[in-house]
Short mmCIF file of C-alpha atoms and ligand atoms in Angstrom, two decimals:
data_model
loop_
_atom_site.label_atom_id
_atom_site.label_comp_id
_atom_site.label_asym_id
_atom_site.label_seq_id
_atom_site.Cartn_x
_atom_site.Cartn_y
_atom_site.Cartn_z
CA MET A 1 -16.47 22.13 2.82
CA GLN A 2 -12.78 23.28 2.26
CA GLN A 3 -11.62 23.84 -1.28
CA VAL A 4 -8.35 22.79 -3.23
CA SER A 5 -6.69 26.06 -3.96
CA ALA A 6 -3.93 26.52 -6.52
CA GLU A 7 -1.45 26.90 -3.65
CA LEU A 8 -2.37 23.49 -2.57
CA VAL A 9 -2.15 21.77 -5.87
CA GLU A 10 1.51 23.51 -6.37
CA TRP A 11 2.61 22.26 -3.03
CA LEU A 12 1.08 18.76 -3.57
CA GLN A 13 2.71 18.44 -6.81
CA ASN A 14 6.08 19.50 -5.27
CA GLU A 15 5.93 17.12 -2.28
CA ILE A 16 4.83 14.30 -4.15
CA GLY A 17 7.42 14.89 -6.86
CA ARG A 18 10.17 14.86 -4.21
CA GLY A 19 8.85 11.52 -2.95
CA CYS A 20 6.75 12.18 -0.10
CA ARG A 21 4.76 9.69 1.50
CA PRO A 22 0.99 9.95 1.63
CA GLU A 23 0.91 9.66 5.63
CA VAL A 24 3.48 12.48 5.98
CA LEU A 25 1.35 14.73 3.68
CA ILE A 26 -2.02 14.12 5.48
CA GLU A 27 -0.09 15.00 8.55
CA SER A 28 1.23 18.22 7.12
CA MET A 29 -2.15 19.15 5.88
CA ILE A 30 -3.70 18.73 9.28
CA LYS A 31 -1.01 20.85 11.07
CA ALA A 32 -1.67 23.72 8.39
CA GLY A 33 -5.21 23.74 9.57
CA TYR A 34 -7.10 21.58 7.24
CA GLU A 35 -9.70 19.14 8.27
CA ALA A 36 -8.31 15.63 8.63
CA ASP A 37 -11.05 14.09 6.24
CA PHE A 38 -10.52 16.69 3.79
CA ALA A 39 -6.73 16.23 3.93
CA ARG A 40 -7.01 12.50 3.58
CA ASN A 41 -9.42 12.62 0.70
CA VAL A 42 -7.14 15.13 -1.18
CA ILE A 43 -3.83 13.00 -0.69
CA ASN A 44 -5.64 9.64 -1.47
CA ALA A 45 -7.18 11.07 -4.68
CA SER A 46 -3.98 12.47 -5.55
CA PHE A 47 -2.02 9.42 -5.44
CA ALA A 48 -4.71 7.30 -6.87
CA SER A 49 -4.59 9.46 -9.98
CA LEU A 50 -0.98 9.50 -10.13
CA GLU A 51 -0.82 5.78 -10.11
CA ALA A 52 -3.58 5.66 -12.64
CA LEU A 53 -1.62 7.82 -14.88
CA GLU A 54 1.43 5.54 -14.45
CA GLY A 55 -0.65 2.61 -15.22
CA LYS A 56 -0.54 1.06 -11.96
CA ARG A 57 -4.09 1.26 -11.35
CA PRO A 58 -6.82 -0.15 -13.72
CA ASN A 59 -9.92 1.88 -13.97
CA VAL A 60 -13.37 0.83 -12.74
CA LEU A 61 -15.27 1.29 -16.14
CA GLY A 62 -18.47 3.28 -15.37
CA ALA A 63 -17.78 3.69 -11.67
CA ASN A 64 -20.59 4.88 -9.54
CA LEU A 65 -18.15 7.67 -7.94
CA GLU A 66 -20.65 8.60 -5.36
CA GLY A 67 -21.25 5.39 -3.72
CA THR A 68 -17.47 4.49 -4.21
CA LEU A 69 -16.57 8.08 -2.42
CA LYS A 70 -19.01 6.96 0.62
CA ILE A 71 -17.22 3.78 1.15
CA ASN A 72 -13.79 5.29 1.20
CA THR A 73 -14.59 8.32 3.41
CA ASP A 74 -17.25 7.52 5.83
CA PRO A 75 -16.43 9.17 9.18
CA LEU A 76 -15.82 6.75 12.00
CA PRO A 77 -18.74 7.10 14.42
CA GLY A 78 -16.77 5.81 17.40
CA ASN A 79 -14.97 2.75 18.41
CA PHE A 80 -18.11 0.74 18.01
CA ILE A 81 -20.23 0.91 14.97
CA LYS A 82 -23.83 0.45 15.94
CA THR A 83 -26.00 -1.59 13.51
CA SER A 84 -29.68 -2.31 14.39
CA ASP A 85 -28.89 -5.62 16.11
CA ARG A 86 -25.27 -5.54 17.40
CA ASP A 87 -22.37 -3.12 18.10
CA VAL A 88 -19.31 -3.92 16.08
CA GLN A 89 -16.04 -3.20 17.35
CA VAL A 90 -13.42 -1.34 15.31
CA LEU A 91 -9.84 -2.93 15.95
CA LEU A 92 -7.90 -1.29 13.00
CA ASN A 93 -8.72 1.65 10.74
CA MET A 94 -6.60 2.34 7.79
CA GLN A 95 -7.39 5.15 5.32
CA SER A 96 -5.24 4.33 2.40
CA PRO A 97 -5.60 1.84 1.28
CA ARG A 98 -8.85 1.38 2.97
CA ILE A 99 -8.60 -1.34 5.38
CA MET A 100 -10.81 -2.09 8.53
CA LEU A 101 -10.74 -4.80 11.05
CA PHE A 102 -13.83 -5.55 12.85
CA GLY A 103 -14.38 -7.18 16.11
CA GLY A 104 -17.50 -9.17 17.09
CA LEU A 105 -19.36 -8.68 13.80
CA LEU A 106 -20.76 -12.27 14.14
CA SER A 107 -21.81 -14.15 17.40
CA ASP A 108 -20.30 -17.59 18.07
CA GLU A 109 -23.79 -19.19 17.37
CA GLU A 110 -24.02 -17.20 13.95
CA CYS A 111 -20.53 -18.44 12.98
CA ASP A 112 -21.51 -22.24 13.95
CA GLY A 113 -24.90 -21.75 12.18
CA ILE A 114 -23.27 -20.74 9.00
CA ILE A 115 -20.63 -23.59 9.12
CA GLU A 116 -23.39 -26.12 9.81
CA PHE A 117 -25.43 -25.11 7.06
CA SER A 118 -22.73 -24.90 4.62
CA ARG A 119 -21.33 -28.48 5.41
CA ALA A 120 -23.49 -30.53 2.99
CA LYS A 121 -22.63 -28.10 -0.13
CA MET A 122 -18.96 -27.86 0.36
CA ALA A 123 -16.96 -28.75 -2.73
CA ARG A 124 -13.33 -28.27 -4.18
CA SER A 125 -13.02 -24.29 -4.72
CA HIS A 126 -12.52 -22.92 -8.06
CA VAL A 127 -10.78 -19.80 -9.68
CA VAL A 128 -12.24 -17.73 -12.26
CA ASP A 129 -10.65 -18.66 -15.62
CA SER A 130 -9.36 -15.52 -17.04
CA ASP A 131 -9.19 -16.69 -20.64
CA ALA A 132 -11.75 -19.24 -21.12
CA GLY A 133 -14.50 -17.89 -18.94
CA GLY A 134 -16.18 -20.01 -16.19
CA THR A 135 -14.35 -21.44 -13.47
CA ARG A 136 -11.83 -24.28 -12.78
CA GLU A 137 -9.75 -25.86 -10.01
CA ASP A 138 -6.25 -24.34 -9.42
CA GLU A 139 -3.22 -25.26 -7.19
CA ALA A 140 -3.29 -21.44 -5.86
CA ARG A 141 -6.57 -22.17 -4.07
CA THR A 142 -6.52 -25.33 -2.04
CA SER A 143 -9.77 -24.99 -0.14
CA THR A 144 -13.27 -26.51 -0.45
CA GLY A 145 -16.13 -23.88 -0.63
CA ALA A 146 -19.77 -23.16 -1.12
CA ALA A 147 -21.65 -20.22 -2.59
CA PHE A 148 -25.07 -18.97 -1.44
CA GLN A 149 -27.67 -16.74 -2.81
CA ARG A 150 -28.35 -13.54 -0.86
CA GLY A 151 -31.13 -14.25 1.66
CA GLU A 152 -30.87 -17.98 1.45
CA THR A 153 -31.69 -18.55 5.17
CA ALA A 154 -33.01 -16.05 7.89
CA LEU A 155 -29.62 -16.38 9.33
CA HIS A 156 -27.84 -15.20 5.99
CA THR A 157 -30.62 -12.41 5.77
CA ARG A 158 -29.85 -11.11 9.28
CA ILE A 159 -26.09 -11.11 8.64
CA GLU A 160 -26.32 -9.46 5.28
CA LYS A 161 -28.67 -6.66 6.76
CA ARG A 162 -25.93 -6.11 9.50
CA ILE A 163 -23.04 -5.93 7.00
CA SER A 164 -24.97 -3.41 4.81
CA GLU A 165 -25.56 -1.13 7.85
CA LEU A 166 -21.82 -1.46 8.95
CA LEU A 167 -20.46 -0.67 5.61
CA GLY A 168 -23.23 1.91 4.67
CA TRP A 169 -23.65 -0.14 1.31
CA PRO A 170 -27.12 -1.43 0.29
CA VAL A 171 -27.82 -5.23 0.71
CA GLU A 172 -28.50 -5.50 -3.20
CA HIS A 173 -24.91 -4.54 -3.92
CA GLY A 174 -23.58 -7.55 -2.19
CA GLU A 175 -23.09 -11.04 -3.72
CA GLY A 176 -24.32 -13.96 -1.65
CA LEU A 177 -22.01 -15.51 0.96
CA GLN A 178 -19.28 -17.42 -0.16
CA ILE A 179 -18.00 -20.12 2.67
CA LEU A 180 -14.56 -21.47 2.43
CA HIS A 181 -12.78 -24.18 4.58
CA TYR A 182 -9.01 -24.80 4.47
CA ASN A 183 -7.54 -27.81 6.20
CA ILE A 184 -3.74 -27.96 7.18
CA GLY A 185 -1.59 -26.70 4.52
CA GLY A 186 -4.73 -25.09 2.54
CA GLU A 187 -4.00 -21.76 1.21
CA TYR A 188 -5.39 -19.08 -1.15
CA LYS A 189 -2.32 -17.62 -2.88
CA PRO A 190 -2.25 -13.66 -3.36
CA HIS A 191 -4.91 -12.38 -5.97
CA TYR A 192 -7.08 -9.54 -6.66
CA ASP A 193 -10.85 -10.04 -5.97
CA TYR A 194 -11.81 -7.41 -8.78
CA PHE A 195 -11.93 -8.46 -12.44
CA HIS A 196 -9.65 -7.43 -15.38
CA HIS A 197 -11.96 -6.24 -18.21
CA ASP A 198 -9.38 -7.02 -20.51
CA ARG A 199 -9.33 -10.75 -19.65
CA PRO A 200 -12.32 -12.32 -21.46
CA GLY A 201 -13.19 -14.73 -18.94
CA GLU A 202 -13.11 -12.10 -16.05
CA ALA A 203 -15.23 -9.62 -18.52
CA GLU A 204 -17.90 -12.05 -18.09
CA GLN A 205 -18.20 -11.39 -14.33
CA LEU A 206 -18.62 -7.72 -14.92
CA LYS A 207 -21.79 -8.02 -16.83
CA THR A 208 -23.93 -8.31 -13.48
CA GLY A 209 -23.50 -5.68 -10.80
CA GLY A 210 -20.42 -4.10 -12.51
CA GLN A 211 -16.90 -4.37 -10.79
CA ARG A 212 -16.20 -5.63 -7.31
CA ILE A 213 -15.38 -2.82 -5.22
CA ALA A 214 -14.65 -4.17 -1.77
CA THR A 215 -14.27 -7.41 0.38
CA LEU A 216 -15.42 -8.45 3.75
CA VAL A 217 -13.68 -11.62 5.01
CA MET A 218 -15.67 -13.05 7.98
CA TYR A 219 -13.61 -15.36 10.36
CA LEU A 220 -15.89 -18.35 11.48
CA ASN A 221 -13.60 -20.03 13.85
CA ASP A 222 -10.41 -19.80 15.70
CA VAL A 223 -7.35 -21.07 13.99
CA GLU A 224 -4.51 -22.50 16.04
CA ALA A 225 -1.67 -21.43 13.94
CA GLY A 226 -1.31 -19.97 10.43
CA GLY A 227 -4.28 -18.89 8.28
CA GLY A 228 -3.95 -15.33 8.38
CA THR A 229 -5.28 -12.85 5.67
CA ILE A 230 -2.13 -11.41 4.14
CA PHE A 231 -1.60 -8.27 2.00
CA PRO A 232 2.01 -8.78 0.41
CA GLU A 233 2.19 -5.28 -0.85
CA LEU A 234 1.51 -3.85 2.61
CA GLY A 235 3.41 -6.26 4.73
CA LEU A 236 0.16 -6.79 6.60
CA GLU A 237 -1.41 -9.89 8.13
CA THR A 238 -4.74 -10.14 9.88
CA MET A 239 -5.03 -13.31 12.11
CA PRO A 240 -8.37 -15.08 12.20
CA LYS A 241 -10.43 -14.99 15.11
CA LYS A 242 -13.94 -16.29 15.47
CA GLY A 243 -16.68 -13.71 14.57
CA ASN A 244 -14.10 -10.83 13.57
CA ALA A 245 -13.91 -9.72 9.95
CA ILE A 246 -11.32 -8.03 7.66
CA TYR A 247 -12.61 -5.33 5.25
CA PHE A 248 -10.82 -3.88 2.42
CA ALA A 249 -11.94 -1.49 -0.39
CA TYR A 250 -10.07 -1.24 -3.70
CA GLY A 251 -12.77 0.87 -5.66
CA GLY A 252 -11.14 4.26 -5.40
CA MET A 253 -12.72 7.68 -5.46
CA ASP A 254 -11.47 8.49 -8.91
CA GLY A 255 -12.78 5.36 -10.58
CA THR A 256 -9.55 3.38 -10.28
CA LEU A 257 -9.01 0.07 -8.66
CA ASP A 258 -6.04 -0.10 -5.79
CA SER A 259 -3.59 -2.85 -6.62
CA ARG A 260 -2.56 -2.40 -3.01
CA SER A 261 -5.59 -4.74 -2.32
CA LEU A 262 -3.31 -7.89 -3.43
CA HIS A 263 -4.28 -10.20 -0.73
CA GLY A 264 -4.27 -14.18 0.19
CA GLY A 265 -4.98 -16.80 2.88
CA ALA A 266 -1.78 -17.83 4.09
CA PRO A 267 -1.39 -21.74 4.62
CA VAL A 268 -3.14 -23.12 7.77
CA GLU A 269 -0.43 -24.38 10.13
CA ARG A 270 -2.43 -26.20 12.89
CA GLY A 271 -6.38 -26.53 13.10
CA GLU A 272 -8.57 -25.58 10.29
CA LYS A 273 -10.05 -22.38 8.91
CA TRP A 274 -13.36 -21.44 8.02
CA ILE A 275 -14.48 -18.20 6.63
CA ALA A 276 -17.30 -16.53 4.83
CA THR A 277 -16.79 -13.89 2.11
CA LYS A 278 -19.09 -11.08 1.16
CA TRP A 279 -18.13 -9.05 -2.11
CA ILE A 280 -19.64 -5.74 -2.69
CA ARG A 281 -20.45 -4.66 -6.33
CA GLN A 282 -20.75 -1.00 -7.76
CA ARG A 283 -24.10 -1.80 -8.94
CA PRO A 284 -27.15 -4.08 -7.56
CA TYR A 285 -26.12 -7.59 -8.06
CA GLN A 286 -28.89 -9.79 -9.43
CA LEU A 287 -28.43 -13.28 -10.97
CA THR A 288 -31.25 -14.04 -13.27
O1 AKG B 301 -8.64 -16.83 3.29
C1 AKG B 301 -8.47 -15.72 3.55
O2 AKG B 301 -8.24 -15.08 4.42
C2 AKG B 301 -8.63 -14.78 2.30
C3 AKG B 301 -9.95 -15.28 1.46
C4 AKG B 301 -9.97 -14.38 0.15
O3 AKG B 301 -9.04 -13.94 -0.53
C5 AKG B 301 -11.33 -14.52 -0.59
O4 AKG B 301 -12.13 -15.05 -0.11
O5 AKG B 301 -11.48 -13.79 -1.67
FE1 FE2 B 302 -9.69 -12.78 -2.18
#
């Protein structure tokens, strides 16, 4: 385990002070002989604390830092991540903010199975009402959806176990799957998945399981045109492909939430779009 020396801190302060970008600093540290994981962790934590000081990052109250650290720093075991029943491809691996694109997380049959099971339950999607509490319809979210319990069917259980192995995060920390369906023109305007504790309606959502710290959006069908998942702060868009999934973590190592996780679903231009979303909480999530 390498140590953060006084020299390193001084160098970091200078470099960050003159506007050096995180990627450049990580490169410099690696060139200077630091281990890559150590360099990434130090730089990510430095930038996160800086943004927290500047008020750009809200805090995760009572953050489980050990678990949050794990989700941000797990070393990549290969181009495939092995789970007990399926090898999942890693198609994109970004350290800061933490974003991964997975290939073949779900089989075609599993995607079809989840869609078919959900059809009867689909209703107009709601958003969390930040002021009044509860949820309501909103123009920002033109999709239909259905929310399920963890372990709703054997298929849900199998997928949830795989996700837990893939992300190294206990099944109990996951909310049940949320299924969304967008028709042509359907979209989900950019938003954060985490809750603001200073907004009364959102604070309510924190009572069970604490803060959301990461999101996995699984694509259940191929979309002809449009319907990408967009990250406006990063200029990034991932296109839907059946069985693939985009993962992004916003619970930082230092207990702050990463506002670069702003994201949305771009309007579907041709075809339709089905997704299943899994949100990860900092503590076990149990609805009574
Ligand atoms: O439709 C998408 O790609 C994004 C969905 C999303 O943001 C969510 O389910 O929270
Ligand atoms: Fe979202």
